XYZ file of C-alpha atoms in Angstrom:
742
model
C 115.962 103.626 89.764
C 118.365 105.519 91.951
C 117.859 107.480 95.120
C 120.111 110.131 96.467
C 120.466 108.215 99.691
C 121.437 104.962 98.052
C 124.441 106.424 96.305
C 125.697 108.764 99.023
C 126.564 106.486 101.912
C 127.147 102.847 102.616
C 125.006 101.624 105.468
C 127.027 100.914 108.568
C 125.751 97.376 108.674
C 127.624 96.566 105.490
C 130.915 98.238 106.384
C 132.866 95.093 106.984
C 136.505 95.737 107.996
C 137.572 93.333 105.244
C 134.885 93.352 102.599
C 136.543 90.856 100.279
C 137.169 88.415 103.127
C 133.435 88.484 103.759
C 132.793 87.868 100.056
C 135.043 84.802 100.139
C 133.192 83.470 103.178
C 129.837 84.064 101.502
C 130.933 82.353 98.287
C 132.229 79.337 100.196
C 129.020 79.092 102.225
C 126.421 79.528 99.480
C 128.118 77.976 96.438
C 126.597 74.867 94.904
C 128.917 73.924 92.063
C 128.484 71.774 88.931
C 124.714 72.123 88.867
C 123.045 70.770 85.736
C 120.662 73.095 83.927
C 121.889 76.477 85.199
C 122.036 77.851 81.641
C 118.492 76.589 81.008
C 117.188 79.079 83.586
C 117.604 81.658 80.805
C 115.569 79.696 78.250
C 112.279 81.123 77.022
C 109.255 79.529 78.713
C 107.431 79.068 75.429
C 108.666 75.865 73.812
C 108.107 77.013 70.206
C 110.006 80.253 70.796
C 112.850 78.408 72.490
C 113.151 76.011 69.556
C 113.636 79.014 67.263
C 116.227 80.507 69.642
C 118.124 77.211 69.806
C 118.312 77.072 66.002
C 119.678 80.619 65.950
C 122.335 79.679 68.491
C 123.285 76.536 66.601
C 123.660 78.531 63.400
C 125.971 81.028 65.102
C 127.994 78.213 66.664
C 128.394 76.570 63.256
C 129.679 79.867 61.834
C 132.290 80.151 64.600
C 133.201 76.448 64.234
C 133.870 77.112 60.549
C 136.241 79.923 61.520
C 137.997 77.649 64.033
C 138.464 75.022 61.323
C 140.230 77.571 59.126
C 143.000 77.867 61.732
C 145.318 75.065 60.598
C 148.912 74.305 61.507
C 151.358 75.426 58.851
C 149.027 77.994 57.258
C 150.864 81.307 56.859
C 149.328 84.559 58.070
C 148.256 85.825 54.631
C 146.554 82.568 53.726
C 144.768 82.497 57.082
C 143.537 86.056 56.634
C 142.154 85.258 53.200
C 140.430 82.110 54.485
C 138.827 83.973 57.397
C 137.731 86.957 55.314
C 136.155 84.739 52.689
C 134.276 82.728 55.317
C 133.016 85.860 57.080
C 131.907 87.498 53.814
C 129.979 84.394 52.760
C 128.323 83.957 56.139
C 127.320 87.615 56.450
C 125.901 87.582 52.914
C 123.794 84.580 53.833
C 122.592 86.221 57.033
C 121.953 89.648 55.511
C 120.843 89.012 51.929
C 119.337 92.474 51.583
C 122.661 94.019 52.475
C 121.275 96.087 55.358
C 123.786 95.554 58.094
C 124.720 97.192 61.346
C 127.556 99.570 62.050
C 130.002 96.664 62.092
C 131.615 96.043 58.696
C 133.121 92.844 57.401
C 136.517 94.244 58.387
C 135.282 94.793 61.973
C 133.985 91.245 62.133
C 137.297 89.930 60.795
C 139.268 91.851 63.429
C 136.982 90.494 66.161
C 137.415 86.936 64.908
C 141.181 87.224 64.795
C 141.183 88.187 68.472
C 138.821 85.567 69.884
C 140.280 82.751 67.758
C 143.489 83.073 69.768
C 141.490 81.904 72.764
C 139.442 79.260 70.979
C 142.421 77.762 69.160
C 145.279 77.171 71.622
C 148.694 77.346 70.001
C 147.523 79.421 67.040
C 149.452 82.456 68.296
C 152.783 82.010 70.067
C 152.361 85.385 71.816
C 149.029 84.378 73.373
C 148.812 82.581 76.714
C 145.478 81.140 77.816
C 146.799 81.250 81.388
C 147.283 85.017 81.229
C 144.128 86.828 82.347
C 144.944 89.999 80.446
C 145.332 88.006 77.237
C 141.883 86.454 77.715
C 139.962 89.698 78.416
C 139.892 91.078 74.846
C 139.220 87.632 73.389
C 136.182 87.083 75.581
C 134.912 90.603 74.846
C 135.174 90.063 71.100
C 133.473 86.665 71.233
C 130.482 88.051 73.132
C 130.133 91.063 70.850
C 130.578 88.873 67.754
C 127.675 86.671 68.868
C 125.542 89.759 69.571
C 126.218 91.061 66.076
C 125.036 87.812 64.531
C 121.885 87.865 66.680
C 120.874 91.308 65.453
C 121.744 91.017 61.741
C 118.532 89.259 60.649
C 116.455 91.864 62.492
C 118.212 94.741 60.737
C 118.043 93.074 57.347
C 114.425 92.018 57.283
C 111.380 91.859 59.551
C 111.167 88.492 61.345
C 108.048 86.481 60.632
C 106.694 86.807 64.176
C 107.195 88.870 67.299
C 108.778 85.946 69.151
C 111.493 85.678 66.501
C 112.806 89.119 67.370
C 115.605 89.436 69.871
C 114.287 91.462 72.802
C 117.700 92.906 73.542
C 121.405 92.446 72.789
C 123.953 91.345 75.375
C 127.233 93.074 74.680
C 130.429 93.685 76.599
C 131.720 97.052 77.703
C 134.837 97.912 75.754
C 137.135 98.558 78.719
C 138.201 95.568 80.759
C 139.918 95.343 84.122
C 138.439 98.775 84.789
C 136.830 100.577 87.733
C 133.249 101.737 88.005
C 132.496 105.206 89.310
C 129.516 103.764 91.197
C 131.378 101.143 93.232
C 131.239 101.290 97.016
C 134.909 100.366 96.938
C 137.026 100.956 93.854
C 137.456 97.342 92.806
C 138.489 96.477 89.274
C 135.939 94.695 87.102
C 137.521 92.137 84.786
C 134.649 92.355 82.296
C 131.054 93.516 82.420
C 128.063 92.899 80.145
C 125.241 95.292 79.340
C 121.783 95.020 77.798
C 121.094 97.162 74.753
C 117.344 97.558 74.417
C 115.499 96.865 71.190
C 114.915 100.553 70.488
C 118.617 101.197 70.932
C 119.414 98.400 68.493
C 117.024 99.467 65.728
C 117.190 103.218 66.234
C 113.433 103.289 66.879
C 112.470 106.180 69.147
C 109.106 104.714 70.131
C 107.970 105.721 73.597
C 107.514 102.182 74.860
C 110.226 99.583 74.906
C 109.744 95.891 75.597
C 112.729 96.069 77.925
C 111.748 99.189 79.868
C 112.060 97.140 83.071
C 115.843 96.937 82.743
C 116.391 100.682 82.721
C 117.562 102.317 85.906
C 117.259 106.039 86.516
C 121.010 106.273 86.252
C 120.984 104.501 82.906
C 118.584 107.102 81.538
C 121.398 109.593 82.041
C 124.037 107.315 80.545
C 124.501 109.423 77.425
C 125.465 112.374 79.602
C 127.507 110.645 82.284
C 129.000 107.462 80.834
C 129.913 105.895 77.563
C 129.673 102.323 76.333
C 133.331 101.940 77.149
C 133.482 101.963 80.968
C 131.283 99.628 83.029
C 129.032 101.287 85.582
C 127.045 99.440 88.205
C 123.683 101.129 87.549
C 123.704 99.654 84.038
C 125.676 96.402 84.351
C 123.706 93.290 83.458
C 126.326 90.698 84.444
C 129.945 90.592 85.598
C 132.594 88.289 84.104
C 135.576 87.164 86.171
C 138.639 85.762 84.397
C 141.114 83.469 86.156
C 144.368 82.071 84.703
C 143.281 78.433 85.141
C 140.354 76.309 86.284
C 141.821 74.973 89.518
C 139.471 74.844 92.496
C 141.332 77.659 94.237
C 141.251 79.987 91.221
C 137.598 79.284 90.484
C 136.750 79.988 94.135
C 138.551 83.325 93.771
C 136.414 84.016 90.710
C 133.178 83.219 92.536
C 134.275 85.469 95.423
C 134.943 88.342 93.031
C 131.474 87.904 91.528
C 129.974 88.110 95.025
C 131.931 91.300 95.608
C 130.705 92.977 92.430
C 127.147 91.729 92.867
C 126.876 93.772 96.069
C 127.330 96.939 94.029
C 124.895 95.792 91.349
C 122.199 95.306 93.995
C 123.066 98.648 95.599
C 122.561 100.496 92.336
C 119.771 98.517 90.657
C 116.598 98.365 92.718
C 114.711 96.227 90.223
C 116.959 93.156 90.326
C 115.631 89.799 91.542
C 118.826 87.919 90.853
C 122.134 88.417 89.041
C 123.943 86.461 86.367
C 127.695 86.091 86.105
C 130.408 84.179 84.269
C 133.708 82.830 85.571
C 136.409 81.803 83.120
C 139.273 79.595 84.244
C 141.618 79.675 81.274
C 139.513 78.300 78.403
C 136.801 76.813 80.646
C 133.749 78.915 81.527
C 131.014 78.520 84.136
C 127.653 80.279 84.228
C 126.677 81.551 87.677
C 123.402 82.794 89.097
C 123.010 84.638 92.420
C 119.698 84.671 94.268
C 118.486 85.529 97.761
C 119.872 82.310 99.253
C 121.833 80.595 96.494
C 124.936 80.846 94.362
C 124.806 78.224 91.636
C 127.554 77.420 89.137
C 127.136 75.313 86.017
C 129.332 72.568 84.642
C 132.378 73.779 82.687
C 131.909 74.975 79.110
C 135.232 74.487 77.313
C 135.491 77.075 74.517
C 138.183 75.041 72.771
C 135.668 72.256 72.120
C 132.715 72.280 69.727
C 130.268 71.164 72.445
C 131.523 73.722 74.965
C 131.310 76.598 72.480
C 127.780 75.629 71.485
C 126.661 75.599 75.106
C 128.161 79.028 75.817
C 126.785 80.560 72.604
C 123.328 79.106 73.252
C 123.449 80.648 76.719
C 124.371 84.078 75.327
C 121.666 83.920 72.657
C 119.040 82.853 75.212
C 119.717 86.072 77.119
C 118.743 88.065 74.029
C 115.346 86.395 73.616
C 114.082 85.329 77.047
C 111.365 86.959 79.166
C 112.252 89.733 81.627
C 112.026 87.476 84.675
C 114.681 85.168 83.195
C 117.256 87.948 83.179
C 116.900 88.751 86.861
C 115.033 92.030 86.325
C 111.669 92.632 87.957
C 108.996 93.027 85.228
C 106.627 94.650 87.734
C 108.941 97.664 88.017
C 109.238 99.478 84.703
C 109.891 102.938 83.349
C 106.855 104.931 82.229
C 108.047 107.158 79.402
C 104.874 109.232 79.286
C 105.086 110.321 82.919
C 108.891 110.111 83.181
C 108.818 107.958 86.290
C 108.862 104.344 87.379
C 105.653 102.393 87.820
C 105.508 99.685 90.480
C 102.779 97.062 90.355
C 101.243 95.285 93.323
C 100.161 91.920 91.921
C 98.829 89.737 94.731
C 96.458 86.846 95.082
C 93.577 87.477 97.468
C 92.071 84.030 97.870
C 90.991 83.092 94.344
C 91.118 86.668 93.029
C 94.193 88.285 91.467
C 94.449 91.990 92.195
C 96.757 94.549 90.596
C 97.386 98.125 91.661
C 99.968 100.435 90.133
C 101.873 103.033 92.129
C 104.353 105.644 90.887
C 107.827 105.981 92.351
C 108.954 109.130 94.143
C 112.041 107.951 96.013
C 114.021 104.875 97.039
C 114.604 105.019 100.802
C 116.002 101.544 101.596
C 118.275 99.661 99.218
C 119.363 96.019 99.053
C 123.003 96.056 100.096
C 123.748 92.370 100.464
C 124.125 89.635 97.882
C 122.267 87.105 100.017
C 119.305 87.578 102.303
C 115.875 89.108 101.960
C 116.967 91.931 99.606
C 114.660 94.336 101.402
C 113.935 97.562 99.542
C 111.555 100.395 100.415
C 110.012 102.808 97.911
C 108.088 106.012 98.529
C 105.277 106.103 95.976
C 102.083 107.922 95.056
C 98.803 106.679 93.666
C 99.053 109.137 90.761
C 101.968 109.859 88.406
C 104.059 112.851 89.462
C 103.393 116.152 87.779
C 106.003 117.291 85.269
C 105.571 120.830 86.601
C 108.699 121.592 88.628
C 106.671 123.745 91.050
C 104.275 120.942 91.970
C 104.452 118.989 95.222
C 105.345 115.485 94.118
C 105.970 113.966 97.527
C 104.636 110.460 98.054
C 102.496 109.335 100.967
C 102.730 105.545 100.621
C 105.629 103.231 101.425
C 106.134 99.980 99.523
C 108.302 97.281 101.051
C 109.754 94.716 98.656
C 111.551 91.636 100.025
C 112.320 87.918 99.589
C 111.662 86.194 102.945
C 111.547 82.485 103.605
C 108.029 81.082 103.308
C 106.227 77.825 103.975
C 103.385 76.351 101.972
C 100.975 78.358 99.876
C 100.338 82.057 100.353
C 96.980 81.291 101.962
C 98.498 78.913 104.550
C 101.736 80.764 105.337
C 101.420 82.006 108.918
C 104.788 83.757 108.589
C 103.375 86.187 106.016
C 104.500 89.664 107.055
C 101.436 91.281 105.485
C 99.227 89.363 107.922
C 101.321 90.418 110.896
C 101.409 94.067 109.800
C 97.638 94.070 109.355
C 97.329 92.707 112.886
C 99.602 95.469 114.189
C 97.529 98.097 112.364
C 94.317 96.687 113.828
C 95.782 96.249 117.312
C 97.098 99.812 117.602
C 94.097 101.442 115.933
C 92.782 104.188 118.192
C 96.003 104.420 120.241
C 97.144 107.879 119.241
C 100.367 107.707 121.261
C 101.770 105.381 118.591
C 100.603 107.321 115.534
C 103.415 107.758 113.021
C 105.727 105.311 114.798
C 104.806 102.292 112.676
C 103.567 101.756 109.108
C 99.850 101.084 108.633
C 98.887 98.231 106.331
C 97.122 99.058 103.031
C 97.526 95.938 100.900
C 100.015 93.335 99.778
C 101.319 89.834 100.105
C 103.057 87.318 97.885
C 103.736 88.652 94.391
C 102.552 86.896 91.248
C 104.063 86.768 87.772
C 102.727 85.471 84.474
C 104.275 82.470 82.793
C 104.508 81.964 79.028
C 100.959 80.606 78.908
C 99.474 83.637 80.664
C 98.900 81.836 83.954
C 99.685 83.643 87.207
C 102.088 81.855 89.531
C 103.782 82.759 92.807
C 107.066 84.609 92.274
C 109.421 82.333 94.231
C 112.982 81.076 94.063
C 111.645 77.771 92.764
C 109.836 79.615 89.955
C 113.113 81.333 89.067
C 115.237 78.197 88.996
C 112.766 75.696 87.565
C 112.088 72.167 88.754
C 115.214 70.582 87.233
C 117.618 72.841 89.113
C 115.466 73.007 92.241
C 115.522 69.206 92.571
C 119.332 69.312 92.927
C 119.337 71.787 95.820
C 118.238 69.478 98.616
C 116.580 71.249 101.519
C 117.179 74.808 100.294
C 114.469 76.921 101.985
C 111.888 78.402 99.642
C 111.764 82.190 99.393
C 108.950 84.227 97.904
C 108.718 87.741 96.534
C 106.630 89.805 98.960
C 105.448 93.354 98.386
C 103.429 95.371 100.909
C 101.929 98.857 100.563
C 101.579 100.824 103.773
C 100.954 104.381 104.874
C 103.635 106.189 106.803
C 106.751 107.462 105.073
C 110.141 108.049 106.635
C 113.752 108.717 105.741
C 116.734 106.390 106.239
C 118.523 106.519 109.574
C 121.424 108.272 107.880
C 119.283 111.429 107.765
C 119.709 111.847 111.549
C 121.559 115.117 112.106
C 122.958 114.701 115.634
C 123.425 112.395 118.603
C 120.404 114.068 120.186
C 118.171 113.188 117.243
C 119.505 109.637 117.203
C 118.529 109.068 120.851
C 115.015 110.453 120.276
C 114.549 108.233 117.220
C 115.706 105.122 119.112
C 113.342 105.938 121.994
C 110.364 106.240 119.651
C 111.249 102.947 117.986
C 111.502 101.017 121.253
C 108.390 102.703 122.670
C 106.534 101.498 119.592
C 108.192 98.067 119.840
C 106.956 97.586 123.419
C 103.489 98.889 122.485
C 103.176 96.344 119.689
C 104.299 93.576 122.030
C 101.791 94.605 124.699
C 98.735 95.310 122.549
C 99.298 92.953 119.584
C 101.382 90.134 121.158
C 103.909 90.410 118.312
C 107.667 90.373 118.933
C 109.685 92.139 116.234
C 112.984 90.108 116.382
C 114.908 92.102 113.769
C 115.904 95.448 115.224
C 118.526 96.817 112.843
C 119.481 100.195 111.444
C 117.808 99.337 108.132
C 114.506 98.812 109.966
C 114.556 102.200 111.658
C 113.268 105.184 109.707
C 113.220 108.862 110.590
C 110.128 111.049 110.312
C 109.930 114.809 110.760
C 106.932 117.029 111.419
C 106.106 120.304 113.175
C 106.758 118.739 116.590
C 110.273 117.582 115.745
C 112.049 114.364 114.799
C 110.541 110.901 115.349
C 111.497 107.279 114.812
C 109.533 104.647 112.916
C 109.844 100.876 113.286
C 109.401 98.919 110.065
C 109.930 95.396 108.698
C 107.977 92.705 110.550
C 109.481 89.989 108.379
C 110.989 88.050 111.288
C 108.229 88.816 113.780
C 106.476 86.105 115.784
C 103.130 85.780 117.492
C 104.114 85.148 121.117
C 100.740 83.535 121.854
C 101.209 80.833 119.219
C 103.092 77.950 120.823
C 103.104 76.034 117.553
C 104.735 78.816 115.558
C 107.194 77.495 112.951
C 110.433 79.402 113.520
C 112.376 80.311 110.387
C 115.494 78.353 109.611
C 117.212 81.623 108.658
C 118.777 83.600 111.513
C 116.511 86.253 112.950
C 118.209 89.584 112.520
C 121.066 91.399 110.829
C 124.409 89.838 111.748
C 126.179 92.716 113.590
C 122.995 93.377 115.566
C 121.756 89.834 116.184
C 121.224 88.844 119.800
C 123.407 86.153 121.292
C 120.445 83.785 121.546
C 119.673 84.156 117.854
C 123.314 83.771 116.840
C 123.622 80.586 118.880
C 120.226 79.357 117.689
C 119.739 78.030 121.205
C 116.585 76.979 123.034
C 116.386 80.052 125.263
C 112.965 81.674 125.168
C 112.981 84.681 122.840
C 111.757 87.834 124.523
C 111.903 91.603 124.157
C 115.358 91.465 125.757
C 116.774 90.041 122.522
C 115.613 93.182 120.729
C 116.910 95.443 123.490
C 120.255 93.702 123.140
C 120.154 94.468 119.399
C 119.547 98.156 120.163
C 122.747 98.268 122.222
C 124.705 96.665 119.368
C 123.249 99.196 116.909
C 124.232 102.129 119.118
C 127.778 100.762 119.465
C 128.016 100.195 115.709
C 126.798 103.686 114.882
C 129.063 105.241 117.500
C 132.031 103.482 115.891
C 131.247 103.584 112.169
C 128.848 106.542 112.056
C 125.455 106.710 110.384
C 126.319 108.942 107.413
C 129.366 110.368 105.698
C 129.660 113.228 108.177
C 130.054 110.787 111.083
C 132.268 108.178 109.421
C 135.697 107.582 111.009
C 138.677 108.693 108.974
C 141.046 105.899 109.972
C 141.031 102.115 109.755
C 138.575 100.196 111.923
C 139.651 96.663 110.995
C 141.585 96.119 114.257
C 138.756 97.164 116.569
C 137.166 94.555 118.812
C 133.708 95.432 117.482
C 134.725 94.093 114.058
C 134.129 90.559 115.366
C 130.393 91.360 115.678
C 130.230 91.052 111.905
C 131.939 87.648 111.899
C 130.199 85.333 109.452
C 130.768 82.398 111.825
C 127.741 82.858 114.057
C 129.168 80.956 117.057
C 132.380 82.990 116.979
C 130.249 86.118 116.657
C 128.177 85.048 119.675
C 131.290 84.266 121.742
C 132.699 87.710 120.945
C 129.498 89.388 122.056
C 129.314 87.332 125.263
C 132.866 88.404 126.075
C 132.296 92.062 125.199
C 128.976 92.352 127.040
C 130.045 90.430 130.152
C 131.596 93.193 132.239
C 131.582 96.964 132.263
C 135.386 96.941 132.046
C 135.432 94.953 128.813
C 132.445 96.752 127.335
C 134.234 100.073 127.892
C 136.822 98.869 125.377
C 134.024 98.824 122.803
C 132.810 102.336 123.617
C 136.405 103.614 123.634
C 136.377 102.898 119.913
C 133.571 105.384 119.258
C 134.494 108.032 116.701
C 135.831 110.987 118.762
C 134.966 113.420 115.956
C 131.208 112.944 116.411
C 129.867 115.856 118.485
C 128.782 114.908 122.042
C 130.253 111.426 121.704
C 131.346 111.381 125.365
C 127.763 111.759 126.544
C 126.728 109.126 124.027
C 129.238 106.668 125.536
C 127.719 107.155 128.988
C 124.262 106.662 127.532
C 125.206 103.365 125.847
C 127.101 102.118 128.912
C 124.022 102.924 131.012
C 121.686 100.878 128.792
C 124.038 97.906 128.903
C 124.194 98.146 132.704
C 120.397 97.967 132.971
C 120.279 94.919 130.701
C 123.307 93.024 132.037
C 124.418 94.267 135.472
C 121.673 95.835 137.575
C 120.140 92.702 139.062
C 119.991 91.425 142.655
C 120.325 87.807 141.579
C 123.996 87.116 140.635
C 122.854 84.447 138.169
C 121.224 87.215 136.131
C 124.382 89.306 135.864
C 127.001 89.099 133.131
C 126.974 87.336 129.779
C 129.347 84.367 130.162
C 128.684 80.917 131.578
C 131.291 78.985 129.602
C 134.860 79.489 130.826
C 136.178 78.756 127.317
C 135.162 82.222 126.180
C 136.232 84.200 129.262
C 138.636 87.022 128.512
C 141.703 87.623 130.629
C 140.119 90.923 131.641
C 136.861 89.354 132.866
C 135.466 90.419 136.232
C 134.384 86.849 137.018
C 137.715 85.097 137.312
C 136.646 83.825 140.717
C 134.108 81.610 138.925
C 136.738 79.536 137.176
C 136.444 76.702 139.677
C 134.216 73.651 139.433
C 131.225 75.581 140.703
C 131.499 77.896 137.708
C 130.814 75.083 135.281
C 127.374 74.651 136.822
C 126.546 78.328 136.523
C 123.292 78.917 134.558
C 123.300 81.006 131.423
C 122.478 84.570 132.537
C 120.498 85.129 129.323
C 118.210 82.263 130.324
C 117.803 83.675 133.833
C 117.009 87.178 132.568
C 114.467 85.873 130.053
C 112.178 84.912 132.935
C 112.166 88.564 134.052
C 111.967 90.193 130.638
C 108.982 92.410 131.447
C 110.516 94.174 134.439
C 113.917 94.558 132.746
C 112.279 95.919 129.577
C 110.317 98.417 131.650
C 113.554 99.625 133.259
C 115.288 99.900 129.894
C 112.457 101.918 128.387
C 112.401 104.218 131.424
C 116.165 104.810 131.149
C 115.845 105.480 127.425
C 112.934 107.860 128.019
C 114.998 109.850 130.511
C 117.753 110.400 127.968
C 115.278 111.138 125.168
C 113.490 113.833 127.155
C 116.814 115.581 127.754
C 117.759 115.254 124.075
C 114.425 116.708 122.954
C 115.192 119.865 124.887
């Protein structure tokens, strides 16, 4: 699935000044290396089927071992060619007795073998270096495609005895390596990329339904027109392969970082991905990697120069061809409906003891998952009926589906952090209050998603379900995440659809007016104000804002509420309290603080392509607000928010090419003054109470003496007065919004 918005502009929240540096930090933080059983995640759940698949893999490995054994020291080139050709001919005859074979001839298979044997048999070719990445690329490509050819041959030659003995798909490599994708956010080179060829593609069957319809993206449906099998493209990539010259810790870490980098673009372009597979090769040693919402796991090494290592890698590749959809990382509840030429999205939730399923039909993707790690929040505009194929029909959707992977505790019935419960409470609490109509989504249905296992039983779709008990037991206290899907009424557009500064101010006012209404009437504090959680709605009266995503919300009346271990918010917009994970009472002021950060971020980086800066932004002070080190991030924000003089340095960085940016600077400076400065009590003013983070330009140099060390944290002092300060902030915002509406 692909939306026009998802491919046109990178959300400001992900525009890191040094994107690869962030990827390295993420890889270092999330990586759990040398995990046993990573490859087994791709095994079929049915034991009988998996036994068949294992035999297939062992047979293929034996074939390749026989080829390796033919490469002997002292054998001249002609003799070697004859040995290899004879072995290949005999093996293919045994595997395709009826003689019906694919497009690959014996000569093609021989040429493939000659290439990958250079990698599997060190020293067999004096011109080949296993420490040269460019030498390894074609060898790895040929090995993967050789295995795929052997997987499909029995299917083409004769009908397997049962459905489970059919491969469901083939995993093959794109032909070009070290190439760019046209769909990358940044034009990074991809060492190698793998793709899934569906069963219909393999057999030439034009049947309307395909077992693997879940792995088709809208972009991939156009692949014949736009792309070939040669160049990798992110809408169709199944997995990325990174090749390093050796298996040293440093080089492998570089490989993991590159996988993180490419995975961002896979998530951006494929809205039906739960998790992503990858491979990292360090010379002749290969690791399988799997990326999920809060994990990056790497297997033990598989050495392709050894019999055991080759078998493990080949078994892994063959498993991919036979396993269930959920084992590949694709979401089986989002699939292409050939009859209606649209995507169908299922809501499969447990309501007490009853399993309910409702199917909706996709109209548009309005929020995409742009980060490798996190909740992977996506929003889809859908309808209850399939869209009409008549071009003149109104096919707009009136329902919004939110899909995410939040942290959870306990069973679905006992999880008090369930967003669907909180959203239902908001809908009930604001019912009858017309002043908030259209400013928040109204709950229809939803909750924790369910999937079927191999035995037909429904189980919660969680990270533990994905990884299995063997892997999960090695991950210590990794928080559990569950797949949540909620249907709600109220449809908006991404914030990037805002057309001017004036519209932006009106949208922000509506969002915070709704935020304060929910807090007052429902006793729910949002806690995750970010640009991704602000939508834009238009009607006959003008432009409006909509506040979505109550994933991090808390019930302020529940003293025993279990706070999430994950940080509340989106890093550039997180409040200082949340970044520091301190004991300060969380109030509406944390969300008002986030609004100021959002406005600064949008003023600097823009909110769509028309408002993006043309020059480099990596040297700007605001770049530190995206620092992955949360304490350093918090210190930067304390420094920048402390005084009007320092904060002006942030607003000076606003893009001067955005119309009316000067007025916007005054507006943002005014909001900060209400939050930070305009208080009679000096203990409530400023943002710094630790002299270790005071800038040379600070206005509070006089506090550097001993008495300064006893100064209370101004954020703590203001928290006690959050209601009056919030009222002042909303009044100031309303004043600006009324002017902007005119």
